[in-house]
mmCIF file of C-alpha atoms in Angstrom:
data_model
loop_
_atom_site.group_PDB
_atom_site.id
_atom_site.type_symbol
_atom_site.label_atom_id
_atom_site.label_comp_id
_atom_site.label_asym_id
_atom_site.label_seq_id
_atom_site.Cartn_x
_atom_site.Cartn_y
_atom_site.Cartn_z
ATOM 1 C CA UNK A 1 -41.177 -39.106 9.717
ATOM 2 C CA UNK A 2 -37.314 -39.222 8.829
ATOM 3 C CA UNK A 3 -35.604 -36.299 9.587
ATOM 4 C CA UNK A 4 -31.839 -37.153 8.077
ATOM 5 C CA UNK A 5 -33.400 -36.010 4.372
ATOM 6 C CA UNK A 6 -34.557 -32.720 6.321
ATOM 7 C CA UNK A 7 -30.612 -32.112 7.654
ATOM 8 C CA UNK A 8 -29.120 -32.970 5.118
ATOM 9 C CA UNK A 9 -30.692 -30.698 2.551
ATOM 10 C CA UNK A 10 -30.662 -27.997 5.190
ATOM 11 C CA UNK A 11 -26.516 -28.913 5.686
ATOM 12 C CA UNK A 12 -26.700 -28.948 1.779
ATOM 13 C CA UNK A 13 -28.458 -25.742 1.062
ATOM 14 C CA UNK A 14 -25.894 -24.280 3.874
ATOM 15 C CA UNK A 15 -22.605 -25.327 2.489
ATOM 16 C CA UNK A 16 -23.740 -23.659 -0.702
ATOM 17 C CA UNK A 17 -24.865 -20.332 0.661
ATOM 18 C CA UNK A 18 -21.336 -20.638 2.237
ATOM 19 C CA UNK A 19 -19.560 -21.487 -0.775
ATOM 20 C CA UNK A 20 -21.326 -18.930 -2.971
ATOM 21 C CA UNK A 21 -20.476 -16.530 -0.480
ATOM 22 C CA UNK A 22 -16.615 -17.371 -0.107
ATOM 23 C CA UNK A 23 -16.692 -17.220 -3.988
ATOM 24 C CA UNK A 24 -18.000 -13.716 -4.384
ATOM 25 C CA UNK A 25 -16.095 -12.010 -1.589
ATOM 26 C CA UNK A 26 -13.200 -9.816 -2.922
ATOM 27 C CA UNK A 27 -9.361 -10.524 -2.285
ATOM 28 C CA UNK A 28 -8.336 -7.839 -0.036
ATOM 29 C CA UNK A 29 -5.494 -5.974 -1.834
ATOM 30 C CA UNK A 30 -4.914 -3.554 1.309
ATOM 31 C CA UNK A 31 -2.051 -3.096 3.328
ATOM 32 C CA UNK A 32 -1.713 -4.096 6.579
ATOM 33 C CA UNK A 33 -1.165 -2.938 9.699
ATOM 34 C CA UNK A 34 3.096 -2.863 9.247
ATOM 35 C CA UNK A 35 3.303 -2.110 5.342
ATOM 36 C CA UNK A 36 2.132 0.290 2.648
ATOM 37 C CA UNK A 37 1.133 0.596 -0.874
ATOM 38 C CA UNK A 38 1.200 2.613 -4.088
ATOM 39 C CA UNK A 39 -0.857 2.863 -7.169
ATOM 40 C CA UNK A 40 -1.271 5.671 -10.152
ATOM 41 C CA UNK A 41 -2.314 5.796 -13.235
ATOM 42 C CA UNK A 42 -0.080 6.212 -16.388
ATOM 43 C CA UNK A 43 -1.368 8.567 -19.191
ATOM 44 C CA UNK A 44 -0.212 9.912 -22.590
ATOM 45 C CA UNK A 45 0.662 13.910 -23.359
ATOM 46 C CA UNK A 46 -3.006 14.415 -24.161
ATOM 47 C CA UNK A 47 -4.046 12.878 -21.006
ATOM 48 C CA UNK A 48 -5.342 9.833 -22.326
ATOM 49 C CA UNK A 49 -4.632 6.664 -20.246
ATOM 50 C CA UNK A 50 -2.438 3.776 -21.782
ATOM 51 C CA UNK A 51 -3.612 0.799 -21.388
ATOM 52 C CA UNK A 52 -0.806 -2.064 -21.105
ATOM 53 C CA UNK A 53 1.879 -0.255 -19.683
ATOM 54 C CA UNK A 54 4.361 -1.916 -17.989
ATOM 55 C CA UNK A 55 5.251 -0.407 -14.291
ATOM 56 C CA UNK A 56 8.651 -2.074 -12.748
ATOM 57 C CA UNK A 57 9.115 -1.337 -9.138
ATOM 58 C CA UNK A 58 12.303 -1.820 -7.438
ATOM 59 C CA UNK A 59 13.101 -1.840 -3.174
ATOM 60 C CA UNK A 60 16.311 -0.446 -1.693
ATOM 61 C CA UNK A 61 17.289 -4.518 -1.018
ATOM 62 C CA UNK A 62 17.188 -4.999 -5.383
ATOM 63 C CA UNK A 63 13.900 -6.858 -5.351
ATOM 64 C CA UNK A 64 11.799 -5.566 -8.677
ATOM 65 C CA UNK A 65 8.095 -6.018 -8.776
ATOM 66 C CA UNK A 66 6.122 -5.284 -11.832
ATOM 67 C CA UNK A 67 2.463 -4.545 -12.891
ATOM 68 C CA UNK A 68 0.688 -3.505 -16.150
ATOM 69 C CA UNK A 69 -2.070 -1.261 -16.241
ATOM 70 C CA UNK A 70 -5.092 -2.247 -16.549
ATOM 71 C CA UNK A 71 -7.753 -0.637 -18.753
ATOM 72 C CA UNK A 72 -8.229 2.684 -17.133
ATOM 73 C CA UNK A 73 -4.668 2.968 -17.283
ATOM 74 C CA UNK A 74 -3.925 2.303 -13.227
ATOM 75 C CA UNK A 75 -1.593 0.085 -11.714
ATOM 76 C CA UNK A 76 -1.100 -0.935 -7.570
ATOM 77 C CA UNK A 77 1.435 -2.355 -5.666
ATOM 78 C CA UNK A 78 0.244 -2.960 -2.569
ATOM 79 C CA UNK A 79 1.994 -4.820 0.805
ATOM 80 C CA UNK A 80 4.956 -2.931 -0.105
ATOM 81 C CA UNK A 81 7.421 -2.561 3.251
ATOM 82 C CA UNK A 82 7.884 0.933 4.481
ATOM 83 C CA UNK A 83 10.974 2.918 2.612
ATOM 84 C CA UNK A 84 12.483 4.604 -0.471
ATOM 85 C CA UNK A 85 11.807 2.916 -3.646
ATOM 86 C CA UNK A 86 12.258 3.643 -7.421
ATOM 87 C CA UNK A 87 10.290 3.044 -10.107
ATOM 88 C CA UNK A 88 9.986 2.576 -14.265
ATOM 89 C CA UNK A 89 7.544 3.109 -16.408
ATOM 90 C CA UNK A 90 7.772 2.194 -20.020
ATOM 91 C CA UNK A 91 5.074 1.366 -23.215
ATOM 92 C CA UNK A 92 5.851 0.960 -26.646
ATOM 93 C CA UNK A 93 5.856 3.992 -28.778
ATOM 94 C CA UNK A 94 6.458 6.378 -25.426
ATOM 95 C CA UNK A 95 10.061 6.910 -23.547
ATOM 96 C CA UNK A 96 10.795 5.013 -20.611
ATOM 97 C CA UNK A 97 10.596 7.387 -17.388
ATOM 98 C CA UNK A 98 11.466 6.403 -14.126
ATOM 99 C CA UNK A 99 11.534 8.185 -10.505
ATOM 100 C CA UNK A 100 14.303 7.995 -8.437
ATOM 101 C CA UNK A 101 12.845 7.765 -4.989
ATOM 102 C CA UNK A 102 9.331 7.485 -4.018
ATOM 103 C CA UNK A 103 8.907 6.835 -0.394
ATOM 104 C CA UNK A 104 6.160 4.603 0.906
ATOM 105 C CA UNK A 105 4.845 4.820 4.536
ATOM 106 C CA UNK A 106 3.142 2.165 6.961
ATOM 107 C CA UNK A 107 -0.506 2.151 6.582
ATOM 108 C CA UNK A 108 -0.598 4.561 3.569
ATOM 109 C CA UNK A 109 -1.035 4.411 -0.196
ATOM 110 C CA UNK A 110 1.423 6.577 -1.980
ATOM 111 C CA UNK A 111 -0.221 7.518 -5.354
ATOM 112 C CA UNK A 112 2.229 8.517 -8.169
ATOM 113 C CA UNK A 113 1.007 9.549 -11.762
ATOM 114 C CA UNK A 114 3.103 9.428 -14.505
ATOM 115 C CA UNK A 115 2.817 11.282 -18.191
ATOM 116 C CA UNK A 116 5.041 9.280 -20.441
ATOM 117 C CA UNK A 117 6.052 11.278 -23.640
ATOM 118 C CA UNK A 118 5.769 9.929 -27.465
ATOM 119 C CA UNK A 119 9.065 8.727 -28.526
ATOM 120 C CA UNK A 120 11.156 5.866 -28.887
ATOM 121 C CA UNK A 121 11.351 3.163 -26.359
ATOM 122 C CA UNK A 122 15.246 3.711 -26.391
ATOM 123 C CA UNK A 123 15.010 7.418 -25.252
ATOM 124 C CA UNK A 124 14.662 7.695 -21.296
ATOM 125 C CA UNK A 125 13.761 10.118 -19.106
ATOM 126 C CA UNK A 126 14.742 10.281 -15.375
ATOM 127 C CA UNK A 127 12.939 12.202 -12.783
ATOM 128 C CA UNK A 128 15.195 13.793 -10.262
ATOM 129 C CA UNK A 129 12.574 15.581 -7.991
ATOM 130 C CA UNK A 130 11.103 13.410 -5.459
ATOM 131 C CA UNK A 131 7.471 12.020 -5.614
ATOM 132 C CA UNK A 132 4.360 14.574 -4.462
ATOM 133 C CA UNK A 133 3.203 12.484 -1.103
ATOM 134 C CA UNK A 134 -0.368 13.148 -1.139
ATOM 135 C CA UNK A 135 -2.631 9.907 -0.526
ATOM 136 C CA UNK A 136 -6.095 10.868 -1.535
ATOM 137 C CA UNK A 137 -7.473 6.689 -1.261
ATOM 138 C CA UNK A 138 -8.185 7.168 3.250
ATOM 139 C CA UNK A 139 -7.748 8.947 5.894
ATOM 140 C CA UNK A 140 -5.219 6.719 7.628
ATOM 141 C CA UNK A 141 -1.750 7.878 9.063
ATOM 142 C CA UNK A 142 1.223 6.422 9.416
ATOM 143 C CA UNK A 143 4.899 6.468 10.539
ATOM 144 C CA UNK A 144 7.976 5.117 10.569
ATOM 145 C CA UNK A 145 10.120 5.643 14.254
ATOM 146 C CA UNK A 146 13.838 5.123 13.477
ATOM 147 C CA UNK A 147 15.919 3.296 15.800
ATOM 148 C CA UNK A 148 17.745 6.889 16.758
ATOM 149 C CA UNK A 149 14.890 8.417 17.659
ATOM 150 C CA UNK A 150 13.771 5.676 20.164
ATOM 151 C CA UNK A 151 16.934 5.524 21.711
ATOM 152 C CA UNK A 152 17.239 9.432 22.430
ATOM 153 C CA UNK A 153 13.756 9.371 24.302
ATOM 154 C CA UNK A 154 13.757 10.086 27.585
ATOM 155 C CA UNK A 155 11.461 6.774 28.682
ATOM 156 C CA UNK A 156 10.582 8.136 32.030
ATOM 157 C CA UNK A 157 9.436 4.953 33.321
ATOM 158 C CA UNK A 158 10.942 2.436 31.104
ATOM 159 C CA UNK A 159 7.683 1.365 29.045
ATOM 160 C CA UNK A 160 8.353 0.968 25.849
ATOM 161 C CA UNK A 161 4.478 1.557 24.822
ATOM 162 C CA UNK A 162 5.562 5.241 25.506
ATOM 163 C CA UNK A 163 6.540 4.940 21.782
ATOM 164 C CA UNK A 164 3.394 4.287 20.461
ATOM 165 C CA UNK A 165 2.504 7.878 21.463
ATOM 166 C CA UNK A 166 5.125 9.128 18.033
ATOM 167 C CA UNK A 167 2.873 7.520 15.681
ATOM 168 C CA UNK A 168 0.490 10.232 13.701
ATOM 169 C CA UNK A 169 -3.098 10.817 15.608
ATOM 170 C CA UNK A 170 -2.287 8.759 18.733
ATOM 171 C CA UNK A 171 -3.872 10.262 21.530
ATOM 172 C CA UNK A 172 -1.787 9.693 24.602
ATOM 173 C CA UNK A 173 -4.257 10.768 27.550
ATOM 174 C CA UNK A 174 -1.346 9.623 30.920
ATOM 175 C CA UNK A 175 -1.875 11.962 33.839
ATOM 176 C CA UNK A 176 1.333 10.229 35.374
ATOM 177 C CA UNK A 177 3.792 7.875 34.126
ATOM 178 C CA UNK A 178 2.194 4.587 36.280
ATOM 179 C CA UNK A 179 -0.611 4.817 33.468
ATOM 180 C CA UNK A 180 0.947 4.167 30.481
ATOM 181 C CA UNK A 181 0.666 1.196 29.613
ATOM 182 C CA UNK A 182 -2.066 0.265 31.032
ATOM 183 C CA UNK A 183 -4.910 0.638 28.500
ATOM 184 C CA UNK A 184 -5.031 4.903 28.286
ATOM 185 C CA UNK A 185 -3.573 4.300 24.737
#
């Protein structure tokens, strides 16, 4: 009885359970653990989505990223790093808007809707009121600590993994100061 035929249609049949596998699985378009994202969808006056849209975001540093909505009208940006950015959005046939200063936040999706009015493409409207922060996508939380307000903490024993205790629904449970640090975070 040969067994190599056995194996190797075994190893065969293996490698392309694997590879069908690898195929189907998603690309994960999440943020991680140190950045954020935003997505929204972009709709006429009668609250009709428009498809093809283009959506030009642009960081603090100058760097522009762009998307174009998809069918249902949505667009995402997502491992965006945490801070204030603006954005444009602009079709053909509808003004150009754009929003001053959305502000993204580690670990969240910022979602920002935008009703572009018929007109010419020339004519532009500017939004001066900051974005609604409301993520509706999960429940996750997230922070950024600024460099002052690290420095002004009293650090009664010196750890810096007192810190991670500022971050939104950490649960710091340290009866005395010896603790932290030491796995009760």
């Amino acid at each position: 009885m040969n067994v190599c035929p056995k194996v190797c249609k075994f190893a065969l049949s293996l490698l392309a359970c694997f590879a069908f596998l690898l195929a189907c699985a998603a690309p994960s378009l999440a943020q991680t653990g140190s950045t954020g994202a935003l997505d929204g969808t972009v709709t006429d006056p009668s609250g009709g989505v428009i498809v093809g849209a283009t959506v030009a975001l642009t960081s603090a540093t100058g760097e522009v990223r762009t998307a174009t909505t998809d069918a249902n009208g949505s667009y995402k940006f997502s491992l965006l790093q945490p801070g204030s950015y603006s954005i444009k959005f602009s079709a053909s046939g509808f003004k150009t808007a754009s929003v001053a200063a959305v502000v993204v936040n580690v670990a969240e999706t910022a979602v920002l809707n935008r009703n572009l009015e018929v007109g010419a493409q020339s004519e532009q409207i500017t939004v001066q009121a900051t974005a609604e922060q409301l993520q509706t996508e999960n429940a996750a939380n997230g922070g950024t600590v600024s460099g002052q307000e690290i420095t002004a903490l009293p650090l009664v024993s010196r750890n810096y993994t007192q810190v991670i205790s500022l971050a939104p629904g950490v649960v710091a449970n340290a009866s005395n100061a010896a603790a932290v640090g030491n796995g009760t975070q």
